[in-house]
């Protein structure tokens, strides 16, 4: 078994959905020399041989602490999954799922056969859409000045505290409005979607646009209801001042691939990924 190459497993599709080599990104945009397939019991894994220096158990454990390296792996992972997802229903696997040779891949498919088949059935004919709600942050300069040093009238301190209290109340009012907007938006969209997943709001450094992310959800939408779903999203002119909705998609349904092998959550945002501890023996 030690002589078997290490195979990175990107995703699983129905064997009947693949003919010839799998569609994939251009050379140099994956993790190895090219994506191939391993078929077993009606399922096909999209795999690629990867170097042991990076992906064997000990080096992989160390590499998972390197966020820049991990981000590169996540981007390559998403490219392969997205390319396959454009042609066939695709169940993406957890970031850094590595097997020892084709026997290891077949064992993974056999052990996960029921869960993977169920996931493919559930995801066929649907895509993931992301909806985020942002709140504009007030200017940092507004109300930030503190009373100056030296002798000042006592009223200046009271005025400063009064401004700070007013700022706090204004922010609370906006947050309350955002919470109501998010609740109403989610309830409307959930009636159109087949499934929903609520993600934690994104940290500011990961958010793609300005403002503070206060709502972050994924929706599994049947392709036949796509336009109805998009028409349900509140248009900008109907939003309360200071709120902004962002729509992303359609994506391969990362957030809805619940298997123990285990598919990961976000794509589009390479940060939605998890990691295994090393190659499957």
mmCIF file with all atom_site columns, N, CA and C in Angstrom, residues 201-238:
data_model
loop_
_atom_site.group_PDB
_atom_site.id
_atom_site.type_symbol
_atom_site.label_atom_id
_atom_site.label_alt_id
_atom_site.label_comp_id
_atom_site.label_asym_id
_atom_site.label_entity_id
_atom_site.label_seq_id
_atom_site.pdbx_PDB_ins_code
_atom_site.Cartn_x
_atom_site.Cartn_y
_atom_site.Cartn_z
_atom_site.occupancy
_atom_site.B_iso_or_equiv
_atom_site.pdbx_formal_charge
_atom_site.auth_seq_id
_atom_site.auth_comp_id
_atom_site.auth_asym_id
_atom_site.auth_atom_id
_atom_site.pdbx_PDB_model_num
ATOM 1   N N  . UNK A 1 201 ? -22.462 35.152 10.021  1.00 0.00 ? 201 UNK A N  1
ATOM 2   C CA . UNK A 1 201 ? -22.059 36.322 9.226   1.00 0.00 ? 201 UNK A CA 1
ATOM 3   C C  . UNK A 1 201 ? -20.559 36.299 8.965   1.00 0.00 ? 201 UNK A C  1
ATOM 4   N N  . UNK A 1 202 ? -20.174 36.773 7.783   1.00 0.00 ? 202 UNK A N  1
ATOM 5   C CA . UNK A 1 202 ? -18.759 36.774 7.424   1.00 0.00 ? 202 UNK A CA 1
ATOM 6   C C  . UNK A 1 202 ? -17.999 37.821 8.204   1.00 0.00 ? 202 UNK A C  1
ATOM 7   N N  . UNK A 1 203 ? -16.751 37.493 8.537   1.00 0.00 ? 203 UNK A N  1
ATOM 8   C CA . UNK A 1 203 ? -15.877 38.481 9.137   1.00 0.00 ? 203 UNK A CA 1
ATOM 9   C C  . UNK A 1 203 ? -15.567 39.548 8.102   1.00 0.00 ? 203 UNK A C  1
ATOM 10  N N  . UNK A 1 204 ? -15.261 40.740 8.592   1.00 0.00 ? 204 UNK A N  1
ATOM 11  C CA . UNK A 1 204 ? -15.056 41.881 7.693   1.00 0.00 ? 204 UNK A CA 1
ATOM 12  C C  . UNK A 1 204 ? -13.967 41.596 6.662   1.00 0.00 ? 204 UNK A C  1
ATOM 13  N N  . UNK A 1 205 ? -12.911 40.880 7.042   1.00 0.00 ? 205 UNK A N  1
ATOM 14  C CA . UNK A 1 205 ? -11.796 40.656 6.113   1.00 0.00 ? 205 UNK A CA 1
ATOM 15  C C  . UNK A 1 205 ? -12.168 39.689 4.989   1.00 0.00 ? 205 UNK A C  1
ATOM 16  N N  . UNK A 1 206 ? -13.250 38.915 5.170   1.00 0.00 ? 206 UNK A N  1
ATOM 17  C CA . UNK A 1 206 ? -13.675 37.969 4.135   1.00 0.00 ? 206 UNK A CA 1
ATOM 18  C C  . UNK A 1 206 ? -14.793 38.520 3.269   1.00 0.00 ? 206 UNK A C  1
ATOM 19  N N  . UNK A 1 207 ? -15.478 39.543 3.759   1.00 0.00 ? 207 UNK A N  1
ATOM 20  C CA . UNK A 1 207 ? -16.617 40.086 3.017   1.00 0.00 ? 207 UNK A CA 1
ATOM 21  C C  . UNK A 1 207 ? -16.143 40.717 1.712   1.00 0.00 ? 207 UNK A C  1
ATOM 22  N N  . UNK A 1 208 ? -16.933 40.536 0.664   1.00 0.00 ? 208 UNK A N  1
ATOM 23  C CA . UNK A 1 208 ? -16.530 41.013 -0.652  1.00 0.00 ? 208 UNK A CA 1
ATOM 24  C C  . UNK A 1 208 ? -16.928 42.467 -0.900  1.00 0.00 ? 208 UNK A C  1
ATOM 25  N N  . UNK A 1 209 ? -17.788 43.019 -0.080  1.00 0.00 ? 209 UNK A N  1
ATOM 26  C CA . UNK A 1 209 ? -18.231 44.378 -0.304  1.00 0.00 ? 209 UNK A CA 1
ATOM 27  C C  . UNK A 1 209 ? -18.142 45.194 0.969   1.00 0.00 ? 209 UNK A C  1
ATOM 28  N N  . UNK A 1 210 ? -18.490 46.479 0.877   1.00 0.00 ? 210 UNK A N  1
ATOM 29  C CA . UNK A 1 210 ? -18.439 47.336 2.052   1.00 0.00 ? 210 UNK A CA 1
ATOM 30  C C  . UNK A 1 210 ? -19.552 47.021 3.036   1.00 0.00 ? 210 UNK A C  1
ATOM 31  N N  . UNK A 1 211 ? -19.394 47.494 4.263   1.00 0.00 ? 211 UNK A N  1
ATOM 32  C CA . UNK A 1 211 ? -20.424 47.315 5.271   1.00 0.00 ? 211 UNK A CA 1
ATOM 33  C C  . UNK A 1 211 ? -20.174 46.099 6.140   1.00 0.00 ? 211 UNK A C  1
ATOM 34  N N  . UNK A 1 212 ? -21.058 45.925 7.112   1.00 0.00 ? 212 UNK A N  1
ATOM 35  C CA . UNK A 1 212 ? -20.955 44.828 8.080   1.00 0.00 ? 212 UNK A CA 1
ATOM 36  C C  . UNK A 1 212 ? -21.974 43.757 7.717   1.00 0.00 ? 212 UNK A C  1
ATOM 37  N N  . UNK A 1 213 ? -21.491 42.536 7.526   1.00 0.00 ? 213 UNK A N  1
ATOM 38  C CA . UNK A 1 213 ? -22.376 41.437 7.154   1.00 0.00 ? 213 UNK A CA 1
ATOM 39  C C  . UNK A 1 213 ? -23.155 40.983 8.390   1.00 0.00 ? 213 UNK A C  1
ATOM 40  N N  . UNK A 1 214 ? -24.496 41.016 8.289   1.00 0.00 ? 214 UNK A N  1
ATOM 41  C CA . UNK A 1 214 ? -25.334 40.636 9.434   1.00 0.00 ? 214 UNK A CA 1
ATOM 42  C C  . UNK A 1 214 ? -26.195 39.410 9.135   1.00 0.00 ? 214 UNK A C  1
ATOM 43  N N  . UNK A 1 215 ? -26.225 38.991 7.875   1.00 0.00 ? 215 UNK A N  1
ATOM 44  C CA . UNK A 1 215 ? -27.030 37.819 7.503   1.00 0.00 ? 215 UNK A CA 1
ATOM 45  C C  . UNK A 1 215 ? -26.333 37.132 6.346   1.00 0.00 ? 215 UNK A C  1
ATOM 46  N N  . UNK A 1 216 ? -26.195 35.796 6.448   1.00 0.00 ? 216 UNK A N  1
ATOM 47  C CA . UNK A 1 216 ? -25.437 35.039 5.463   1.00 0.00 ? 216 UNK A CA 1
ATOM 48  C C  . UNK A 1 216 ? -26.106 33.672 5.324   1.00 0.00 ? 216 UNK A C  1
ATOM 49  N N  . UNK A 1 217 ? -26.799 33.447 4.234   1.00 0.00 ? 217 UNK A N  1
ATOM 50  C CA . UNK A 1 217 ? -27.562 32.208 4.078   1.00 0.00 ? 217 UNK A CA 1
ATOM 51  C C  . UNK A 1 217 ? -27.353 31.611 2.699   1.00 0.00 ? 217 UNK A C  1
ATOM 52  N N  . UNK A 1 218 ? -27.510 30.286 2.625   1.00 0.00 ? 218 UNK A N  1
ATOM 53  C CA . UNK A 1 218 ? -27.438 29.564 1.355   1.00 0.00 ? 218 UNK A CA 1
ATOM 54  C C  . UNK A 1 218 ? -28.783 28.886 1.102   1.00 0.00 ? 218 UNK A C  1
ATOM 55  N N  . UNK A 1 219 ? -29.175 28.849 -0.154  1.00 0.00 ? 219 UNK A N  1
ATOM 56  C CA . UNK A 1 219 ? -30.470 28.278 -0.533  1.00 0.00 ? 219 UNK A CA 1
ATOM 57  C C  . UNK A 1 219 ? -30.262 27.285 -1.676  1.00 0.00 ? 219 UNK A C  1
ATOM 58  N N  . UNK A 1 220 ? -30.828 26.099 -1.518  1.00 0.00 ? 220 UNK A N  1
ATOM 59  C CA . UNK A 1 220 ? -30.820 25.110 -2.588  1.00 0.00 ? 220 UNK A CA 1
ATOM 60  C C  . UNK A 1 220 ? -32.084 25.341 -3.412  1.00 0.00 ? 220 UNK A C  1
ATOM 61  N N  . UNK A 1 221 ? -31.899 25.814 -4.627  1.00 0.00 ? 221 UNK A N  1
ATOM 62  C CA . UNK A 1 221 ? -33.041 26.248 -5.437  1.00 0.00 ? 221 UNK A CA 1
ATOM 63  C C  . UNK A 1 221 ? -33.180 25.348 -6.664  1.00 0.00 ? 221 UNK A C  1
ATOM 64  N N  . UNK A 1 222 ? -34.342 24.701 -6.834  1.00 0.00 ? 222 UNK A N  1
ATOM 65  C CA . UNK A 1 222 ? -34.577 23.938 -8.069  1.00 0.00 ? 222 UNK A CA 1
ATOM 66  C C  . UNK A 1 222 ? -34.420 24.856 -9.273  1.00 0.00 ? 222 UNK A C  1
ATOM 67  N N  . UNK A 1 223 ? -33.771 24.351 -10.316 1.00 0.00 ? 223 UNK A N  1
ATOM 68  C CA . UNK A 1 223 ? -33.503 25.196 -11.480 1.00 0.00 ? 223 UNK A CA 1
ATOM 69  C C  . UNK A 1 223 ? -34.785 25.770 -12.081 1.00 0.00 ? 223 UNK A C  1
ATOM 70  N N  . UNK A 1 224 ? -35.880 25.018 -11.973 1.00 0.00 ? 224 UNK A N  1
ATOM 71  C CA . UNK A 1 224 ? -37.139 25.492 -12.521 1.00 0.00 ? 224 UNK A CA 1
ATOM 72  C C  . UNK A 1 224 ? -37.741 26.660 -11.746 1.00 0.00 ? 224 UNK A C  1
ATOM 73  N N  . UNK A 1 225 ? -37.226 26.927 -10.542 1.00 0.00 ? 225 UNK A N  1
ATOM 74  C CA . UNK A 1 225 ? -37.761 28.024 -9.732  1.00 0.00 ? 225 UNK A CA 1
ATOM 75  C C  . UNK A 1 225 ? -36.742 29.160 -9.559  1.00 0.00 ? 225 UNK A C  1
ATOM 76  N N  . UNK A 1 226 ? -35.691 29.121 -10.385 1.00 0.00 ? 226 UNK A N  1
ATOM 77  C CA . UNK A 1 226 ? -34.621 30.120 -10.251 1.00 0.00 ? 226 UNK A CA 1
ATOM 78  C C  . UNK A 1 226 ? -35.154 31.543 -10.357 1.00 0.00 ? 226 UNK A C  1
ATOM 79  N N  . UNK A 1 227 ? -35.916 31.836 -11.408 1.00 0.00 ? 227 UNK A N  1
ATOM 80  C CA . UNK A 1 227 ? -36.383 33.214 -11.590 1.00 0.00 ? 227 UNK A CA 1
ATOM 81  C C  . UNK A 1 227 ? -37.325 33.620 -10.459 1.00 0.00 ? 227 UNK A C  1
ATOM 82  N N  . UNK A 1 228 ? -38.171 32.701 -10.026 1.00 0.00 ? 228 UNK A N  1
ATOM 83  C CA . UNK A 1 228 ? -39.067 33.010 -8.906  1.00 0.00 ? 228 UNK A CA 1
ATOM 84  C C  . UNK A 1 228 ? -38.258 33.353 -7.655  1.00 0.00 ? 228 UNK A C  1
ATOM 85  N N  . UNK A 1 229 ? -37.187 32.610 -7.433  1.00 0.00 ? 229 UNK A N  1
ATOM 86  C CA . UNK A 1 229 ? -36.327 32.879 -6.276  1.00 0.00 ? 229 UNK A CA 1
ATOM 87  C C  . UNK A 1 229 ? -35.700 34.264 -6.390  1.00 0.00 ? 229 UNK A C  1
ATOM 88  N N  . UNK A 1 230 ? -35.133 34.575 -7.539  1.00 0.00 ? 230 UNK A N  1
ATOM 89  C CA . UNK A 1 230 ? -34.475 35.877 -7.712  1.00 0.00 ? 230 UNK A CA 1
ATOM 90  C C  . UNK A 1 230 ? -35.477 37.025 -7.608  1.00 0.00 ? 230 UNK A C  1
ATOM 91  N N  . UNK A 1 231 ? -36.683 36.803 -8.107  1.00 0.00 ? 231 UNK A N  1
ATOM 92  C CA . UNK A 1 231 ? -37.706 37.851 -8.027  1.00 0.00 ? 231 UNK A CA 1
ATOM 93  C C  . UNK A 1 231 ? -38.175 38.077 -6.589  1.00 0.00 ? 231 UNK A C  1
ATOM 94  N N  . UNK A 1 232 ? -37.932 37.083 -5.712  1.00 0.00 ? 232 UNK A N  1
ATOM 95  C CA . UNK A 1 232 ? -38.357 37.196 -4.318  1.00 0.00 ? 232 UNK A CA 1
ATOM 96  C C  . UNK A 1 232 ? -37.398 38.044 -3.492  1.00 0.00 ? 232 UNK A C  1
ATOM 97  N N  . UNK A 1 233 ? -36.157 38.189 -3.971  1.00 0.00 ? 233 UNK A N  1
ATOM 98  C CA . UNK A 1 233 ? -35.173 38.997 -3.242  1.00 0.00 ? 233 UNK A CA 1
ATOM 99  C C  . UNK A 1 233 ? -35.610 40.455 -3.234  1.00 0.00 ? 233 UNK A C  1
ATOM 100 N N  . UNK A 1 234 ? -35.588 41.069 -2.078  1.00 0.00 ? 234 UNK A N  1
ATOM 101 C CA . UNK A 1 234 ? -36.015 42.467 -1.946  1.00 0.00 ? 234 UNK A CA 1
ATOM 102 C C  . UNK A 1 234 ? -35.163 43.370 -2.836  1.00 0.00 ? 234 UNK A C  1
ATOM 103 N N  . UNK A 1 235 ? -35.763 44.160 -3.722  1.00 0.00 ? 235 UNK A N  1
ATOM 104 C CA . UNK A 1 235 ? -34.973 45.050 -4.578  1.00 0.00 ? 235 UNK A CA 1
ATOM 105 C C  . UNK A 1 235 ? -34.357 46.190 -3.764  1.00 0.00 ? 235 UNK A C  1
ATOM 106 N N  . UNK A 1 236 ? -33.249 46.763 -4.242  1.00 0.00 ? 236 UNK A N  1
ATOM 107 C CA . UNK A 1 236 ? -32.547 47.809 -3.477  1.00 0.00 ? 236 UNK A CA 1
ATOM 108 C C  . UNK A 1 236 ? -33.435 48.978 -3.087  1.00 0.00 ? 236 UNK A C  1
ATOM 109 N N  . UNK A 1 237 ? -34.346 49.379 -3.991  1.00 0.00 ? 237 UNK A N  1
ATOM 110 C CA . UNK A 1 237 ? -35.176 50.560 -3.695  1.00 0.00 ? 237 UNK A CA 1
ATOM 111 C C  . UNK A 1 237 ? -36.178 50.309 -2.569  1.00 0.00 ? 237 UNK A C  1
ATOM 112 N N  . UNK A 1 238 ? -36.421 49.031 -2.244  1.00 0.00 ? 238 UNK A N  1
ATOM 113 C CA . UNK A 1 238 ? -37.377 48.721 -1.176  1.00 0.00 ? 238 UNK A CA 1
ATOM 114 C C  . UNK A 1 238 ? -36.686 48.447 0.159   1.00 0.00 ? 238 UNK A C  1
#
